[in-house]
Coordinates of C-alpha atoms and ligand atoms in Angstrom, one line a residue:
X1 CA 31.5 9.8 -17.7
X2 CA 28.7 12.0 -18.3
X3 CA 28.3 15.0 -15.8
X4 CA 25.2 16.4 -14.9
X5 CA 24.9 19.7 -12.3
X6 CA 22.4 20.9 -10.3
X7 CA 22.0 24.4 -9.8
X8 CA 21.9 24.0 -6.6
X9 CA 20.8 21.2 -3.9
X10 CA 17.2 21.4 -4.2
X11 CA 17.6 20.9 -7.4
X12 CA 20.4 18.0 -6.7
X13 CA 18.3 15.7 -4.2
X14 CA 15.4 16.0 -6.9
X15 CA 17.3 14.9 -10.3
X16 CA 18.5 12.3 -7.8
X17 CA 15.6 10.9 -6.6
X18 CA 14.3 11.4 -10.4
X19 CA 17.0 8.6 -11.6
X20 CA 15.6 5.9 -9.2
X21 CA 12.2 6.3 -10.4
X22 CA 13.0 6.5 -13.6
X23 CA 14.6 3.0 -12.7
X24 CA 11.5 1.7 -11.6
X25 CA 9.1 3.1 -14.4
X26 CA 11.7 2.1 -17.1
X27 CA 12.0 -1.3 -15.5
X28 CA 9.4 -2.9 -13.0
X29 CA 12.0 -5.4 -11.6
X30 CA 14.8 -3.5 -12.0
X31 CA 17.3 -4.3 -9.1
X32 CA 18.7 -1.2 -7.5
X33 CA 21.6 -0.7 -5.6
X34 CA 21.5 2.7 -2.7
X35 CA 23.9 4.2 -0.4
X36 CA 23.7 5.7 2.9
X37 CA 24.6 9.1 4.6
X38 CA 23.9 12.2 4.3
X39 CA 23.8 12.8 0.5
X40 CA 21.2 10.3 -0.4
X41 CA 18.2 11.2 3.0
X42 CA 17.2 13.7 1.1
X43 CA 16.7 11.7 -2.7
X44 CA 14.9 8.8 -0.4
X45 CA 12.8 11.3 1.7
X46 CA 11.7 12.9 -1.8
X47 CA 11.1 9.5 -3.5
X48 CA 8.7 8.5 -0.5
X49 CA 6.7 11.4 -0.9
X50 CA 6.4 11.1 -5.2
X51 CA 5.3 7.4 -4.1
X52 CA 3.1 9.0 -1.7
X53 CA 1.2 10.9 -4.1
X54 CA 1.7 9.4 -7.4
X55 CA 2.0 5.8 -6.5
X56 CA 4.2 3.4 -8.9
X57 CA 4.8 -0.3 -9.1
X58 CA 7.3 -1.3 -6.4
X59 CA 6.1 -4.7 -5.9
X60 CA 8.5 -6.7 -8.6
X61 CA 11.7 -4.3 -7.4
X62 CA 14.8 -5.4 -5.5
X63 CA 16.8 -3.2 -3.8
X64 CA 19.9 -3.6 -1.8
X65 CA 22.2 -1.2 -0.3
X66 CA 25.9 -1.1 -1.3
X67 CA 27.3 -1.9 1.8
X68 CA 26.4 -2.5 6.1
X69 CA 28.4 -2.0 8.8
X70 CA 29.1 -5.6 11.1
X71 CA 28.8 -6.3 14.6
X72 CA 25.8 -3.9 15.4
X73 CA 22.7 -4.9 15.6
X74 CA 20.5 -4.7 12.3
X75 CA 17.4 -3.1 14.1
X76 CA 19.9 -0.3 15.5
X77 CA 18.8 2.9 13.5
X78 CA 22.8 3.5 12.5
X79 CA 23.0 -0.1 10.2
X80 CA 22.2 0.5 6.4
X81 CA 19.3 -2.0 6.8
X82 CA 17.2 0.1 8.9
X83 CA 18.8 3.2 7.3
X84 CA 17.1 1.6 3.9
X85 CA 14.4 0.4 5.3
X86 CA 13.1 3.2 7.1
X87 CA 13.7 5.8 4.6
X88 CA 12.8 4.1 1.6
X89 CA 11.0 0.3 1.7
X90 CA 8.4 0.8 4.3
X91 CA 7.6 4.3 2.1
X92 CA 7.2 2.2 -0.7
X93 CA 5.9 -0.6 0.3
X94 CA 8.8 -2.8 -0.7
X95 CA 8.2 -6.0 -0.1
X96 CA 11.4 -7.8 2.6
X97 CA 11.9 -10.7 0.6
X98 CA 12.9 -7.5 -2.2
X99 CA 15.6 -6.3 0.1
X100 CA 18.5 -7.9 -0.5
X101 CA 21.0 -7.3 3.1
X102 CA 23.5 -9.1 4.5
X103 CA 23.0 -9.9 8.2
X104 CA 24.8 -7.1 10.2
X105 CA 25.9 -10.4 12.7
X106 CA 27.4 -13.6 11.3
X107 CA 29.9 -16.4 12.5
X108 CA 31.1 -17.4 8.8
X109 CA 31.1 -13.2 6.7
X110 CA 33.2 -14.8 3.5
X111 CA 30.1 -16.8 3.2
X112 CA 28.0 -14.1 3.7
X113 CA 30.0 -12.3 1.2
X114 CA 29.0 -14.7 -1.7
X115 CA 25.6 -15.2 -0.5
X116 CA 25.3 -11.1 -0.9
X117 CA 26.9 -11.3 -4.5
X118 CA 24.8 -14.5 -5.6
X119 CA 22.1 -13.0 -4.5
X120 CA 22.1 -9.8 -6.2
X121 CA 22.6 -12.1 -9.4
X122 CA 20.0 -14.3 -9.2
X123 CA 18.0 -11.6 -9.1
X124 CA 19.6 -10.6 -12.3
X125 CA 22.4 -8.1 -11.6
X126 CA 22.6 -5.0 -10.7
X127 CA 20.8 -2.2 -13.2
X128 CA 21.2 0.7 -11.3
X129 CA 23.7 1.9 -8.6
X130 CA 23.4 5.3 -6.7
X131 CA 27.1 5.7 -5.3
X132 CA 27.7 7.9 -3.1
X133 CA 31.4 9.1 -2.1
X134 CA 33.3 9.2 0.9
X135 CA 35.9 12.7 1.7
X136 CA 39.1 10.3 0.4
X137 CA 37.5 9.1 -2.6
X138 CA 36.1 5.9 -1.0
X139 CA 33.2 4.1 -2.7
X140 CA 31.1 1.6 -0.7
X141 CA 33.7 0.8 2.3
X142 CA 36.7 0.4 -0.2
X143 CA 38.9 2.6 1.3
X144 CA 41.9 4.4 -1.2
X145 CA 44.3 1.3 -1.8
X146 CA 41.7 -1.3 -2.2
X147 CA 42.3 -3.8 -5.7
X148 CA 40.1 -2.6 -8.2
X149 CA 39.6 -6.2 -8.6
X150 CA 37.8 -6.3 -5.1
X151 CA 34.7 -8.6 -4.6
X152 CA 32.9 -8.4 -1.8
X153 CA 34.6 -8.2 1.5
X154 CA 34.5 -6.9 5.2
X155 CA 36.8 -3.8 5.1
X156 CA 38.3 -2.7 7.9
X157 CA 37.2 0.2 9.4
X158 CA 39.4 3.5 8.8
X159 CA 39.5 5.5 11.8
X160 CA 37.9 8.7 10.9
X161 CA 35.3 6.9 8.5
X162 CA 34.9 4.6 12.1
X163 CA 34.3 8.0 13.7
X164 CA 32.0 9.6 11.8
X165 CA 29.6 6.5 11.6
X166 CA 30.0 6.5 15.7
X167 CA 28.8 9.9 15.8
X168 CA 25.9 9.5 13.4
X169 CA 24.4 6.4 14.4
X170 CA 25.7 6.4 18.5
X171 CA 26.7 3.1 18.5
X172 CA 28.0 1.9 21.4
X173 CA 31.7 1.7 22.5
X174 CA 31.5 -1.8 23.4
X175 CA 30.6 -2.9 19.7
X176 CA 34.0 -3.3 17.2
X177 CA 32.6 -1.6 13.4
X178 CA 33.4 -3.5 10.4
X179 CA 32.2 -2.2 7.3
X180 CA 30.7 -5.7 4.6
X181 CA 30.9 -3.7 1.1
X182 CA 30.7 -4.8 -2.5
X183 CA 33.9 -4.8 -4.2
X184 CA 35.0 -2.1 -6.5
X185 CA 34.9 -5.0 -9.2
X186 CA 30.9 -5.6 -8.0
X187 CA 30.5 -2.2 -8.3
X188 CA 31.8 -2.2 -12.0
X189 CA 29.3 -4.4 -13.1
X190 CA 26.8 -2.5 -12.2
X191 CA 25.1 -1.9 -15.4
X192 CA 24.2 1.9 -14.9
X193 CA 26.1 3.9 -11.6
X194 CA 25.6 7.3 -10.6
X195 CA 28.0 9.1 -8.9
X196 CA 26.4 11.1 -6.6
X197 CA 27.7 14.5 -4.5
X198 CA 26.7 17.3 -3.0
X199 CA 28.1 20.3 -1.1
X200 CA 31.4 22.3 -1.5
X201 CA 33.6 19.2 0.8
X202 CA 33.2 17.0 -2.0
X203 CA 34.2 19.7 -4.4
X204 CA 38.4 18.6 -4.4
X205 CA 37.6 14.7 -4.2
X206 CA 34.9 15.1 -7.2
X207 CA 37.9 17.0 -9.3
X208 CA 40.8 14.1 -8.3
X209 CA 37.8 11.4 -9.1
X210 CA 36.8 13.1 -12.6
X211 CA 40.1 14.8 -13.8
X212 CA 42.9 13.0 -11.9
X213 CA 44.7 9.4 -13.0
X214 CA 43.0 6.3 -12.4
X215 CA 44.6 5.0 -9.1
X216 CA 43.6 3.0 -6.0
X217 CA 44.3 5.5 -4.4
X218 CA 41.1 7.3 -5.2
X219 CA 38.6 4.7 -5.6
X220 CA 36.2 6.7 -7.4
X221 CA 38.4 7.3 -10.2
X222 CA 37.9 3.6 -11.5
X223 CA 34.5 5.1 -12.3
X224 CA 36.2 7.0 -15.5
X225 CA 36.3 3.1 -17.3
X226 CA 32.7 2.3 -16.7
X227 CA 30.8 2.6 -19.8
X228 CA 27.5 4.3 -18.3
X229 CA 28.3 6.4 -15.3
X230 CA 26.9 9.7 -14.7
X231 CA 28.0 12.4 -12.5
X232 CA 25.6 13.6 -10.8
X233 CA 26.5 17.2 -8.6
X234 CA 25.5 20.3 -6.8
X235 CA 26.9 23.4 -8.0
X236 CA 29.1 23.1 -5.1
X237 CA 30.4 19.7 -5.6
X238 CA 31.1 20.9 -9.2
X239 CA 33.1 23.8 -8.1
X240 CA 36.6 22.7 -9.0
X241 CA 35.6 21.0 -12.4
Ligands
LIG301 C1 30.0 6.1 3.8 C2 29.1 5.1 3.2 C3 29.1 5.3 1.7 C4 28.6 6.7 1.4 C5 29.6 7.6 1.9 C6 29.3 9.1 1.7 O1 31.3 5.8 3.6 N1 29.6 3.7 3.5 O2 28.2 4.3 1.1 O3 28.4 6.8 0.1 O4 29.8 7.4 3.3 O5 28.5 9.6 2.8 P1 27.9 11.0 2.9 O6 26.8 11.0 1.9 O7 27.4 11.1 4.3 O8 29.0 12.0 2.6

């Protein structure tokens, strides 16, 4: 792992957004995978306004987002779809048929499952993955215990990770939260991942993910066996390295 810190989160959110449009200069059709919450708004808000000013090529790249919650509608400002879409595509003028989602609703989700995964490699795999990390080590929705040989699947939803996305995105009661999510295995093939993390909470799970064994129990830690994944933190984040 190679692992990068920003001096402090100014700095972060800008070498952040810096590695997607590096992506997209290096590679025009590079296919790139996002995350949601609150460590990536800023690196989307800042890649909007770069594209605002200096425009690049966006036409020829996909981009999906690692995981969406189920059983909400996808126009609800709380699903990764509209997260995704209104903080990055529409900025960049993204075509839809670029952005790769699964449908937040479904009758048959194993299908939708493979229909994510094939989907991601007929457009040739993923190149780029910005992976962002829950309190407990989670990546995407795979929650501490999950096989490292994971494809994609509809996690259930942990009860605080349930509670935080409630009070984010107000969803109402009525709705049950599942959580579709590329496996850690999908994740592995990503060809280039960065880890990203910001603020002095993620300080103890960026130290068990870095320096601690390899175990299920902290998903991130798989990341040490990837052959191109950088760590990219906040001074804060950093703190216990
Ligand atoms: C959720 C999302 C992840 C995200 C993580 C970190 O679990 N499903 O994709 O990376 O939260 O969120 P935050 O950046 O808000 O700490």
């Amino acid at each position: 792992m190679k692992i990068t810190i920003a001096k402090n989160e100014k700095e972060f959110d800008q070498m952040a957004a810096w590695r997607i449009i590096t992506q997209m200069l290096v590679k025009p059709e590079a296919v790139i995978g996002l995350s949601t919450g609150q460590t990536t708004m800023n690196m989307h808000r800042i890649v909007s306004e770069i594209y605002q000013t200096n425009p690049f090529p966006t036409s020829l790249v996909k981009i999906f987002n690692v995981d969406e919650l189920t059983n909400l509608p996808r126009t609800y400002s709380g699903s990764c779809y509209a997260m995704i879409k209104s903080q990055l595509c529409d900025n960049l003028n993204i075509p839809e048929d670029n952005f790769i989602m699964p449908p937040t609703f479904s009758e048959d989700f194993e299908q939708e499952c493979k229909e994510f995964e094939t989907a991601i490699a007929m457009a040739g795999g993923a190149d780029l993955q910005m992976l962002g990390i829950g309190w407990n080590g989670h990546i995407g929705i795979n929650q501490p215990g999950t096989p490292f040989d994971s494809t994609t699947w509809v996690s259930p939803m942990d009860p605080i990770f349930e509670a935080k996305v409630r009070k984010e995105t107000n969803v109402d009661e009525n709705y049950s939260l599942g959580g579709l999510t590329l496996g850690i295995k999908n994740i592995m093939h990503t060809r280039k991942i960065v880890l990203i993390a910001k603020g002095k909470h993620k300080a103890e799970i960026i130290k068990k993910a870095v320096l601690g064994p390899i175990t299920t129990d902290i998903p991130a830690s798989v990341l040490q066996l990837h052959p191109n994944c950088e760590v990219l933190l906040d001074a804060d984040a950093a703190s216990m390295l």
